[in-house]
Amino acid sequence: MSHHDQHDDHEHGEHHILSNAMGLKILLILIVMTVLTVVTARIDLGHLNGPIAIFIACFKAMLVILFFMGMKYDSNDNRAFFASSFVFFGVFVVLTAADVFTRVGDWRTHGPELKATMMKEIQPKFWEDSEESLKRGATLFKEQCVTCHGSEGHGDGPASAGLNPKPRNFTLTADWKNGRTVTGIVTTLNKGLGSMPSFDNFPLPNRFDLAHYVLTLNAEKPATPTADQLKAVGVLDPSKDDGGLAAGGSSKSIPIEFAIDRYVEASKK
Amino acid sequence: MSSPSSVDHHGKPGEHHFAHHFRSALHEFVTCKQGMWLFLVQEVLFFSPLFVAYFMFRAQYAHDFHLGALQLDWKMGALNTIILLCSSYTMARAVTASQRGEKSIVKYLAITFLCAAGFLVVKYFEYTHKIHDGLLPGKFMTNPELLAEAPKAAIFFSLYFCMTGLHGIHVIGGMGVIAWIMWRAHKGEFGPKYFTPVEMTGLYWHFVDLVWIFLFPMLYLVG
């Protein structure tokens, strides 16, 4: 070890002095490269803009590392150290991408379907039951709820195993915490309940679609919601056709929303 | 403490006695430098989560990120890039000067320090402008046009402030170290035999430049 160190000192430890002329040359190249990035970025090259900018940045970084930081004259140990940090960065990027972009396993097949389901425009009296509403609700349910609540709504989806209390069994009428009513279910979707996440990133009309669908899983029909109940869950003005929503609501982001945006992206291609 | 080689830290200016656990001054220098590179490895990993987050979110919300990036003033960003590149150059000159025992080291460190200060002044103007326009992270983004057209630009601005903020903290830290090194250079502590602190500060400062070389195109240009 000590022998090796001595060898190392001798071989690479000599001080390298960057000459002023060389330093200036590097600075000039770096500035020219900066101008080049700005120019290329301002020309629209579509998808190439990003990679080109990163490529130029890598080149500039290389110059700084090799000459200003003197890596060109440094020991192999130090080179290996610094290079390793970028290797780990690469691992970080690849593993994260592998997770993020494969998370919703079936987004390719269901993307267009789900996109068609998400409401772009507010339909008149969307809080009332209708055949289209039920169809949309069924699609959304299949996409977003079956993992926990099961495909038949028995509360026995694959993800239910680890949950306590268990996801609600929609075929039963007992034990509903927010009530087995349209507005009760929308309340659950708005706020979440225990380990059930909130779905407040869905357009409000779609939350009503889900509620209508969930209620079909048991033959007993609950009472139609009153105006006050509707107001309490976000229908600002039930006397208007659009529920007073035209002014626009806000949406928050939770992971599910990633999926939806990706569905929309995927269907554009 | 009794080791003859470790005693005098207050010798004549320009003289340095390496610590007793090193074989030679060169051994001490090489070891310090290795430690510095390891620190920089850690720095790369310290910044990398933000870069990873940027890449992942940009891949998903390319359009919103683009509109967000258009809100930044690329001229300011380019100006700051040039400032930092020049400061990297003057830092390299300071290291060279100390290696050659030239008095100009103090001058070059001072210019580097001023460049860093200039960088922060530009950043200050950018930040106040962004805050004024409601271009803020996450739920604090209140800019009406972006909220309507590109709500996910809020993520862009979260990343913008985190990345430039963390980088800015590094600039401020660097200024502190440069000021300290400048003081020691002024007292004549460095020369051809001993310039380790100057070179290590140089490595750190070039790293700060390195991060900005990537931040500029990512945030200001392609978004």
Coordinates of C-alpha atoms in Angstrom, one line a residue:
Chain A
M1 CA 0.0 0.0 0.0
S2 CA 2.7 2.4 1.0
H3 CA 4.7 1.4 -1.9
H4 CA 1.8 2.0 -4.2
D5 CA 1.2 5.5 -2.7
Q6 CA 4.7 6.5 -3.2
H7 CA 4.5 5.4 -6.8
D8 CA 1.3 7.4 -7.1
D9 CA 2.7 10.6 -5.7
H10 CA 5.5 10.3 -8.1
E11 CA 3.5 9.5 -11.1
H12 CA 0.5 11.8 -10.8
G13 CA 1.1 14.1 -7.8
E14 CA 3.3 16.5 -9.6
H15 CA 1.6 19.9 -9.7
H16 CA 0.4 20.9 -13.0
I17 CA 0.2 24.6 -13.7
L18 CA -2.5 25.8 -16.1
S19 CA -0.9 28.4 -18.3
N20 CA -2.6 31.7 -18.7
A21 CA -2.9 31.3 -22.5
M22 CA -4.5 27.9 -22.1
G23 CA -6.9 29.2 -19.5
L24 CA -7.9 32.1 -21.7
K25 CA -8.4 29.7 -24.7
I26 CA -10.7 27.5 -22.6
L27 CA -12.7 30.5 -21.4
L28 CA -13.2 31.7 -25.0
I29 CA -14.4 28.3 -26.2
L30 CA -16.8 28.2 -23.3
I31 CA -18.2 31.5 -24.1
V32 CA -18.6 30.6 -27.8
M33 CA -20.4 27.4 -26.7
T34 CA -22.7 29.4 -24.5
V35 CA -23.6 31.6 -27.5
L36 CA -24.1 28.5 -29.6
T37 CA -26.5 27.0 -27.0
V38 CA -28.6 30.1 -27.0
V39 CA -28.7 30.3 -30.7
T40 CA -29.6 26.6 -31.3
A41 CA -32.2 26.8 -28.5
R42 CA -33.9 29.7 -30.2
I43 CA -34.3 27.8 -33.5
D44 CA -37.2 25.4 -33.2
L45 CA -35.7 21.9 -33.9
G46 CA -38.6 20.1 -32.3
H47 CA -37.5 17.2 -30.1
L48 CA -33.9 17.8 -30.9
N49 CA -33.6 21.1 -28.9
G50 CA -33.3 19.4 -25.6
P51 CA -30.7 16.8 -26.5
I52 CA -28.6 19.4 -28.3
A53 CA -28.6 21.7 -25.4
I54 CA -27.6 18.9 -23.0
F55 CA -24.9 17.8 -25.4
I56 CA -23.4 21.2 -25.6
A57 CA -23.6 21.5 -21.8
C58 CA -21.8 18.2 -21.5
F59 CA -19.0 19.4 -23.8
K60 CA -18.6 22.6 -21.7
A61 CA -18.6 20.6 -18.5
M62 CA -15.9 18.4 -20.0
L63 CA -13.7 21.4 -20.7
V64 CA -14.2 22.8 -17.2
I65 CA -13.4 19.4 -15.6
L66 CA -10.4 18.6 -17.8
F67 CA -8.7 22.0 -17.8
F68 CA -10.0 24.3 -15.0
M69 CA -10.3 21.4 -12.6
G70 CA -7.2 19.9 -14.0
M71 CA -8.7 16.4 -14.3
K72 CA -6.5 15.9 -17.4
Y73 CA -3.4 15.9 -15.2
D74 CA -4.9 14.2 -12.2
S75 CA -4.5 10.7 -10.9
N76 CA -6.6 7.8 -12.1
D77 CA -8.0 7.4 -8.6
N78 CA -9.5 10.9 -8.7
R79 CA -10.8 10.3 -12.3
A80 CA -12.5 7.1 -11.2
F81 CA -14.1 8.8 -8.2
F82 CA -15.5 11.7 -10.1
A83 CA -16.7 9.5 -13.0
S84 CA -18.4 7.2 -10.5
S85 CA -20.7 10.0 -9.3
F86 CA -22.0 10.3 -12.8
V87 CA -22.4 6.6 -13.2
F88 CA -24.6 6.6 -10.0
F89 CA -26.5 9.5 -11.4
G90 CA -27.2 7.5 -14.5
V91 CA -28.4 4.6 -12.4
F92 CA -30.6 7.0 -10.5
V93 CA -32.2 8.3 -13.8
V94 CA -32.6 4.9 -15.4
L95 CA -34.2 3.2 -12.3
T96 CA -36.5 6.2 -11.7
A97 CA -37.6 6.3 -15.3
A98 CA -38.2 2.6 -15.3
D99 CA -40.5 3.1 -12.4
V100 CA -42.3 6.2 -13.4
F101 CA -43.0 5.3 -17.0
T102 CA -44.2 1.8 -16.3
R103 CA -46.2 2.5 -13.2
V104 CA -49.7 2.4 -14.8
G105 CA -49.2 -1.0 -16.5
D106 CA -52.1 -0.7 -18.9
W107 CA -52.1 3.0 -19.8
R108 CA -51.3 2.2 -23.4
T109 CA -54.4 0.2 -24.0
H110 CA -56.7 2.2 -21.8
G111 CA -55.4 5.6 -22.5
P112 CA -57.8 6.7 -25.2
E113 CA -60.7 5.2 -23.4
L114 CA -60.0 7.0 -20.2
K115 CA -59.4 10.2 -22.0
A116 CA -62.7 10.0 -23.7
T117 CA -64.2 9.5 -20.3
M118 CA -62.7 12.5 -18.6
M119 CA -65.1 15.4 -19.0
K120 CA -63.8 18.3 -21.0
E121 CA -67.0 20.2 -20.9
I122 CA -69.6 20.4 -18.2
Q123 CA -72.9 18.7 -19.2
P124 CA -76.1 20.2 -18.0
K125 CA -77.2 18.8 -14.6
F126 CA -74.3 16.5 -14.5
W127 CA -75.1 15.4 -10.9
E128 CA -78.2 13.6 -12.2
D129 CA -78.1 10.0 -13.1
S130 CA -78.0 9.1 -16.8
E131 CA -77.0 6.3 -19.0
E132 CA -73.8 8.1 -20.3
S133 CA -73.0 9.0 -16.7
L134 CA -73.1 5.3 -15.7
K135 CA -71.0 4.3 -18.7
R136 CA -68.3 6.8 -17.8
G137 CA -68.5 5.8 -14.2
A138 CA -68.0 2.1 -15.1
T139 CA -64.9 2.9 -17.1
L140 CA -63.4 5.1 -14.4
F141 CA -64.2 2.5 -11.8
K142 CA -62.5 -0.2 -13.8
E143 CA -59.4 2.1 -14.2
Q144 CA -59.1 3.5 -10.7
C145 CA -61.0 1.6 -8.1
V146 CA -60.9 -2.1 -8.8
T147 CA -57.3 -2.5 -7.4
C148 CA -58.8 -2.0 -4.0
H149 CA -62.5 -2.5 -4.3
G150 CA -62.4 -5.5 -6.7
S151 CA -63.9 -5.8 -10.1
E152 CA -67.4 -6.6 -8.7
G153 CA -67.0 -4.0 -5.9
H154 CA -66.9 -6.6 -3.2
G155 CA -64.0 -4.8 -1.5
D156 CA -61.6 -7.7 -2.4
G157 CA -59.3 -6.2 -5.0
P158 CA -55.6 -7.3 -5.0
A159 CA -54.5 -4.2 -3.1
S160 CA -57.1 -4.8 -0.4
A161 CA -55.1 -7.5 1.3
G162 CA -53.0 -5.0 3.3
L163 CA -55.7 -2.5 4.1
N164 CA -57.4 -2.2 7.4
P165 CA -60.3 -1.3 7.5
K166 CA -61.0 -3.1 4.3
P167 CA -62.2 -1.2 1.2
R168 CA -66.0 -0.9 1.3
N169 CA -68.0 -3.8 -0.2
F170 CA -70.4 -1.9 -2.5
T171 CA -72.9 -4.7 -2.7
L172 CA -73.8 -4.2 0.9
T173 CA -75.8 -1.3 2.3
A174 CA -74.5 -1.3 5.9
D175 CA -71.5 0.4 7.5
W176 CA -71.0 3.3 5.1
K177 CA -69.2 6.1 6.9
N178 CA -70.2 8.9 4.7
G179 CA -73.6 7.4 3.9
R180 CA -74.6 5.3 0.8
T181 CA -75.8 8.3 -1.1
V182 CA -74.6 10.2 -4.2
T183 CA -73.3 13.0 -2.2
G184 CA -71.9 10.7 0.5
I185 CA -69.7 9.0 -2.2
V186 CA -68.7 12.2 -3.8
T187 CA -67.6 13.4 -0.3
T188 CA -65.4 10.3 0.0
L189 CA -63.9 11.0 -3.4
N190 CA -63.4 14.6 -2.5
K191 CA -61.7 14.0 0.7
G192 CA -60.6 10.4 0.8
L193 CA -61.3 8.2 3.8
G194 CA -58.7 6.5 5.9
S195 CA -56.4 4.6 3.5
M196 CA -58.6 5.4 0.6
P197 CA -57.0 8.3 -1.3
S198 CA -59.0 11.3 -2.4
F199 CA -59.8 11.7 -6.1
D200 CA -60.4 15.4 -6.1
N201 CA -58.2 15.7 -9.2
F202 CA -61.0 14.2 -11.3
P203 CA -63.4 16.7 -12.7
L204 CA -66.3 17.0 -10.4
P205 CA -68.8 15.6 -12.9
N206 CA -66.7 12.4 -13.2
R207 CA -66.9 12.0 -9.4
F208 CA -70.6 12.0 -9.8
D209 CA -70.3 9.4 -12.6
L210 CA -68.4 7.2 -10.2
A211 CA -71.0 7.7 -7.5
H212 CA -73.8 6.8 -9.8
Y213 CA -72.0 3.7 -10.9
V214 CA -71.1 2.5 -7.4
L215 CA -74.7 2.8 -6.3
T216 CA -75.8 0.4 -9.1
L217 CA -73.9 -2.4 -7.4
N218 CA -76.8 -2.8 -4.9
A219 CA -80.4 -2.7 -6.1
E220 CA -81.5 -0.4 -3.3
K221 CA -81.7 3.2 -4.6
P222 CA -80.9 6.0 -2.2
A223 CA -82.8 9.3 -2.0
T224 CA -81.9 12.0 -4.6
P225 CA -79.6 14.6 -3.1
T226 CA -81.0 17.9 -1.9
A227 CA -79.6 21.3 -3.2
D228 CA -77.8 21.8 0.1
Q229 CA -76.2 18.4 -0.1
L230 CA -75.0 19.1 -3.6
K231 CA -73.6 22.5 -2.5
A232 CA -71.7 20.8 0.3
V233 CA -69.8 18.6 -2.2
G234 CA -68.9 21.3 -4.6
V235 CA -71.8 22.0 -6.9
L236 CA -71.7 25.7 -6.3
D237 CA -75.2 26.5 -7.6
P238 CA -77.5 23.6 -8.3
S239 CA -80.1 25.9 -9.8
K240 CA -77.9 26.5 -12.8
D241 CA -77.4 23.9 -15.5
D242 CA -73.6 23.9 -15.1
G243 CA -73.9 23.9 -11.3
G244 CA -72.1 27.3 -11.2
L245 CA -68.9 25.7 -12.2
A246 CA -68.2 27.6 -15.4
A247 CA -66.1 30.1 -13.4
G248 CA -63.7 27.2 -13.0
G249 CA -62.5 25.1 -10.1
S250 CA -59.1 24.3 -9.0
S251 CA -57.4 20.9 -9.1
K252 CA -54.7 19.5 -6.9
S253 CA -52.2 17.0 -7.9
I254 CA -51.9 13.5 -6.5
P255 CA -50.2 10.7 -8.2
I256 CA -53.3 9.5 -10.0
E257 CA -53.2 12.7 -12.0
F258 CA -49.9 11.7 -13.5
A259 CA -51.6 8.7 -15.0
I260 CA -54.4 10.7 -16.5
D261 CA -52.1 13.3 -18.1
R262 CA -50.1 10.4 -19.5
Y263 CA -53.2 8.8 -20.9
V264 CA -54.0 12.0 -22.6
E265 CA -50.4 12.4 -23.9
A266 CA -50.5 8.7 -25.1
S267 CA -53.6 9.1 -27.0
K268 CA -52.3 12.2 -28.9
K269 CA -49.6 10.1 -30.5
Chain B
M1 CA 2.4 17.4 18.8
S2 CA 6.1 16.7 19.6
S3 CA 6.7 15.7 16.0
P4 CA 9.1 18.1 14.6
S5 CA 7.3 18.4 11.3
S6 CA 4.0 19.5 12.7
V7 CA 4.9 22.3 15.0
D8 CA 5.2 25.7 13.5
H9 CA 2.1 27.0 11.9
H10 CA 3.1 30.5 12.4
G11 CA 6.4 30.5 10.5
K12 CA 7.5 32.9 7.9
P13 CA 5.0 33.8 5.3
G14 CA 4.8 31.4 2.5
E15 CA 6.1 28.6 4.6
H16 CA 4.0 25.6 5.4
H17 CA 4.8 22.5 7.4
F18 CA 2.9 19.5 6.5
A19 CA 1.1 17.6 9.3
H20 CA 3.1 14.8 10.9
H21 CA 0.9 12.0 9.6
F22 CA 2.0 12.7 6.0
R23 CA 5.2 11.6 4.5
S24 CA 5.8 14.8 2.5
A25 CA 4.2 18.0 1.5
L26 CA 3.2 16.4 -1.8
H27 CA 1.7 13.5 0.0
E28 CA -0.4 15.9 2.1
F29 CA -1.5 17.8 -1.0
V30 CA -2.5 14.6 -2.9
T31 CA -4.5 13.4 0.0
C32 CA -6.3 16.7 0.4
K33 CA -7.1 16.7 -3.2
Q34 CA -8.5 13.2 -3.1
G35 CA -10.7 14.3 -0.2
M36 CA -11.9 17.2 -2.2
W37 CA -12.8 15.0 -5.2
L38 CA -14.7 12.8 -2.8
F39 CA -16.6 15.8 -1.5
L40 CA -17.4 16.8 -5.1
V41 CA -18.7 13.3 -5.8
Q42 CA -21.1 13.8 -2.9
E43 CA -22.0 17.2 -4.3
V44 CA -23.0 15.6 -7.7
L45 CA -25.2 13.1 -5.8
F46 CA -26.6 16.0 -3.7
F47 CA -27.8 17.8 -6.8
S48 CA -28.9 14.7 -8.7
P49 CA -32.4 14.2 -7.1
L50 CA -33.3 17.6 -8.4
F51 CA -32.0 16.8 -11.9
V52 CA -33.8 13.4 -11.9
A53 CA -37.1 15.1 -10.7
Y54 CA -36.6 17.7 -13.5
F55 CA -36.1 15.0 -16.2
M56 CA -39.1 12.9 -15.0
F57 CA -41.5 15.8 -14.8
R58 CA -40.3 17.4 -18.0
A59 CA -40.9 14.1 -19.8
Q60 CA -44.5 14.1 -18.6
Y61 CA -45.3 17.8 -18.9
A62 CA -43.1 18.9 -21.7
H63 CA -45.7 21.5 -22.9
D64 CA -46.2 23.1 -19.5
F65 CA -42.5 23.1 -18.8
H66 CA -41.9 24.8 -22.1
L67 CA -44.4 27.6 -21.3
G68 CA -42.9 27.9 -17.8
A69 CA -39.4 28.2 -19.2
L70 CA -40.6 31.0 -21.6
Q71 CA -41.4 33.0 -18.5
L72 CA -37.7 33.1 -17.5
D73 CA -35.5 35.8 -19.1
W74 CA -32.9 33.9 -21.0
K75 CA -30.8 37.1 -21.3
M76 CA -30.4 37.2 -17.6
G77 CA -29.5 33.5 -17.5
A78 CA -27.0 34.0 -20.3
L79 CA -25.5 37.0 -18.5
N80 CA -25.1 34.9 -15.4
T81 CA -23.6 32.0 -17.4
I82 CA -20.9 34.4 -18.8
I83 CA -20.3 35.9 -15.3
L84 CA -19.7 32.4 -13.8
L85 CA -17.5 31.2 -16.7
C86 CA -15.4 34.3 -16.3
S87 CA -15.2 33.8 -12.5
S88 CA -14.1 30.2 -13.2
Y89 CA -11.3 31.6 -15.4
T90 CA -10.2 34.1 -12.8
M91 CA -10.3 31.4 -10.2
A92 CA -8.0 29.3 -12.4
R93 CA -5.7 32.3 -12.7
A94 CA -5.7 32.7 -9.0
V95 CA -4.6 29.1 -8.6
T96 CA -1.9 29.5 -11.2
A97 CA -0.7 32.7 -9.5
S98 CA -0.4 31.0 -6.2
Q99 CA 1.5 28.1 -7.7
R100 CA 3.9 30.6 -9.2
G101 CA 4.0 32.7 -6.1
E102 CA 2.7 35.7 -7.9
K103 CA 1.1 38.6 -6.0
S104 CA -1.8 38.8 -8.5
I105 CA -3.5 36.0 -6.6
V106 CA -5.3 38.5 -4.4
K107 CA -6.5 40.4 -7.4
Y108 CA -7.9 37.4 -9.2
L109 CA -9.6 36.1 -6.1
A110 CA -11.2 39.6 -5.6
I111 CA -12.5 39.5 -9.2
T112 CA -13.9 36.0 -8.6
F113 CA -15.6 37.2 -5.5
L114 CA -17.1 40.2 -7.4
C115 CA -18.3 37.9 -10.2
A116 CA -20.1 35.8 -7.6
A117 CA -21.6 38.9 -6.1
G118 CA -22.7 40.0 -9.5
F119 CA -24.3 36.6 -10.2
L120 CA -26.3 37.0 -7.0
V121 CA -27.4 40.5 -7.9
V122 CA -28.8 39.3 -11.2
K123 CA -30.4 36.4 -9.5
Y124 CA -32.0 38.8 -7.0
F125 CA -33.6 40.8 -9.8
E126 CA -34.8 37.6 -11.4
Y127 CA -36.3 36.3 -8.2
T128 CA -38.2 39.5 -7.4
H129 CA -39.5 39.6 -10.9
K130 CA -40.8 36.0 -10.7
I131 CA -42.3 36.6 -7.3
H132 CA -44.0 39.8 -8.6
D133 CA -45.5 37.8 -11.5
G134 CA -46.8 35.1 -9.2
L135 CA -44.5 32.6 -10.8
L136 CA -44.0 30.6 -7.7
P137 CA -43.6 26.9 -6.7
G138 CA -46.5 24.5 -6.6
K139 CA -49.8 25.8 -5.1
F140 CA -48.2 29.3 -4.7
M141 CA -48.2 29.9 -8.4
T142 CA -50.8 32.6 -9.0
N143 CA -49.9 33.8 -12.5
P144 CA -53.4 33.7 -14.2
E145 CA -52.2 32.9 -17.7
L146 CA -50.1 30.0 -16.7
L147 CA -52.8 28.7 -14.4
A148 CA -55.1 28.5 -17.3
E149 CA -52.7 27.3 -20.0
A150 CA -50.1 25.3 -18.2
P151 CA -51.1 24.4 -14.6
K152 CA -48.1 22.0 -14.4
A153 CA -45.7 24.9 -14.9
A154 CA -46.2 25.1 -11.1
I155 CA -43.9 22.0 -10.9
F156 CA -41.5 23.7 -13.2
F157 CA -41.3 26.7 -10.9
S158 CA -40.9 24.4 -7.9
L159 CA -37.8 22.9 -9.6
Y160 CA -36.6 26.3 -10.8
F161 CA -36.5 27.7 -7.3
C162 CA -35.1 24.5 -5.7
M163 CA -32.4 24.1 -8.2
T164 CA -31.3 27.7 -8.5
G165 CA -31.8 28.1 -4.8
L166 CA -29.5 25.2 -3.9
H167 CA -27.0 26.5 -6.5
G168 CA -27.3 30.0 -5.0
I169 CA -26.5 28.7 -1.6
H170 CA -23.4 27.1 -3.0
V171 CA -22.5 30.5 -4.6
I172 CA -22.9 32.2 -1.2
G173 CA -20.8 29.5 0.5
G174 CA -18.2 29.8 -2.2
M175 CA -18.0 33.6 -1.6
G176 CA -17.3 33.0 2.1
V177 CA -14.5 30.6 1.3
I178 CA -13.0 32.8 -1.4
A179 CA -13.0 35.8 1.0
W180 CA -11.2 33.7 3.6
I181 CA -8.6 32.4 1.1
M182 CA -8.2 36.0 -0.2
W183 CA -7.4 37.1 3.4
R184 CA -4.8 34.4 3.8
A185 CA -3.3 35.1 0.4
H186 CA -3.1 38.8 1.4
K187 CA -1.1 37.7 4.4
G188 CA 1.2 35.9 2.1
E189 CA 0.4 32.4 3.3
F190 CA 0.5 30.8 -0.2
G191 CA 3.3 30.2 -2.6
P192 CA 4.8 27.6 -4.9
K193 CA 5.4 25.3 -1.9
Y194 CA 1.9 25.5 -0.4
F195 CA -1.3 26.4 -2.2
T196 CA -3.5 23.5 -1.2
P197 CA -6.4 25.7 0.0
V198 CA -6.4 27.8 -3.1
E199 CA -6.6 24.8 -5.4
M200 CA -9.3 23.1 -3.3
T201 CA -11.4 26.3 -3.4
G202 CA -10.8 26.4 -7.1
L203 CA -12.2 22.8 -7.5
Y204 CA -15.2 23.8 -5.5
W205 CA -15.8 26.9 -7.4
H206 CA -15.5 25.2 -10.8
F207 CA -18.0 22.7 -9.6
V208 CA -20.5 25.5 -8.9
D209 CA -19.9 26.7 -12.4
L210 CA -20.4 23.2 -13.7
V211 CA -23.9 23.0 -12.1
W212 CA -24.9 26.2 -13.7
I213 CA -23.7 25.1 -17.1
F214 CA -26.5 22.5 -16.9
L215 CA -29.1 24.6 -15.2
F216 CA -29.0 27.4 -17.7
P217 CA -30.1 25.4 -20.8
M218 CA -32.4 23.2 -18.8
L219 CA -34.3 26.0 -17.1
Y220 CA -34.0 29.0 -19.4
L221 CA -33.6 27.6 -22.9
V222 CA -35.4 24.4 -23.6
G223 CA -37.5 24.1 -20.5

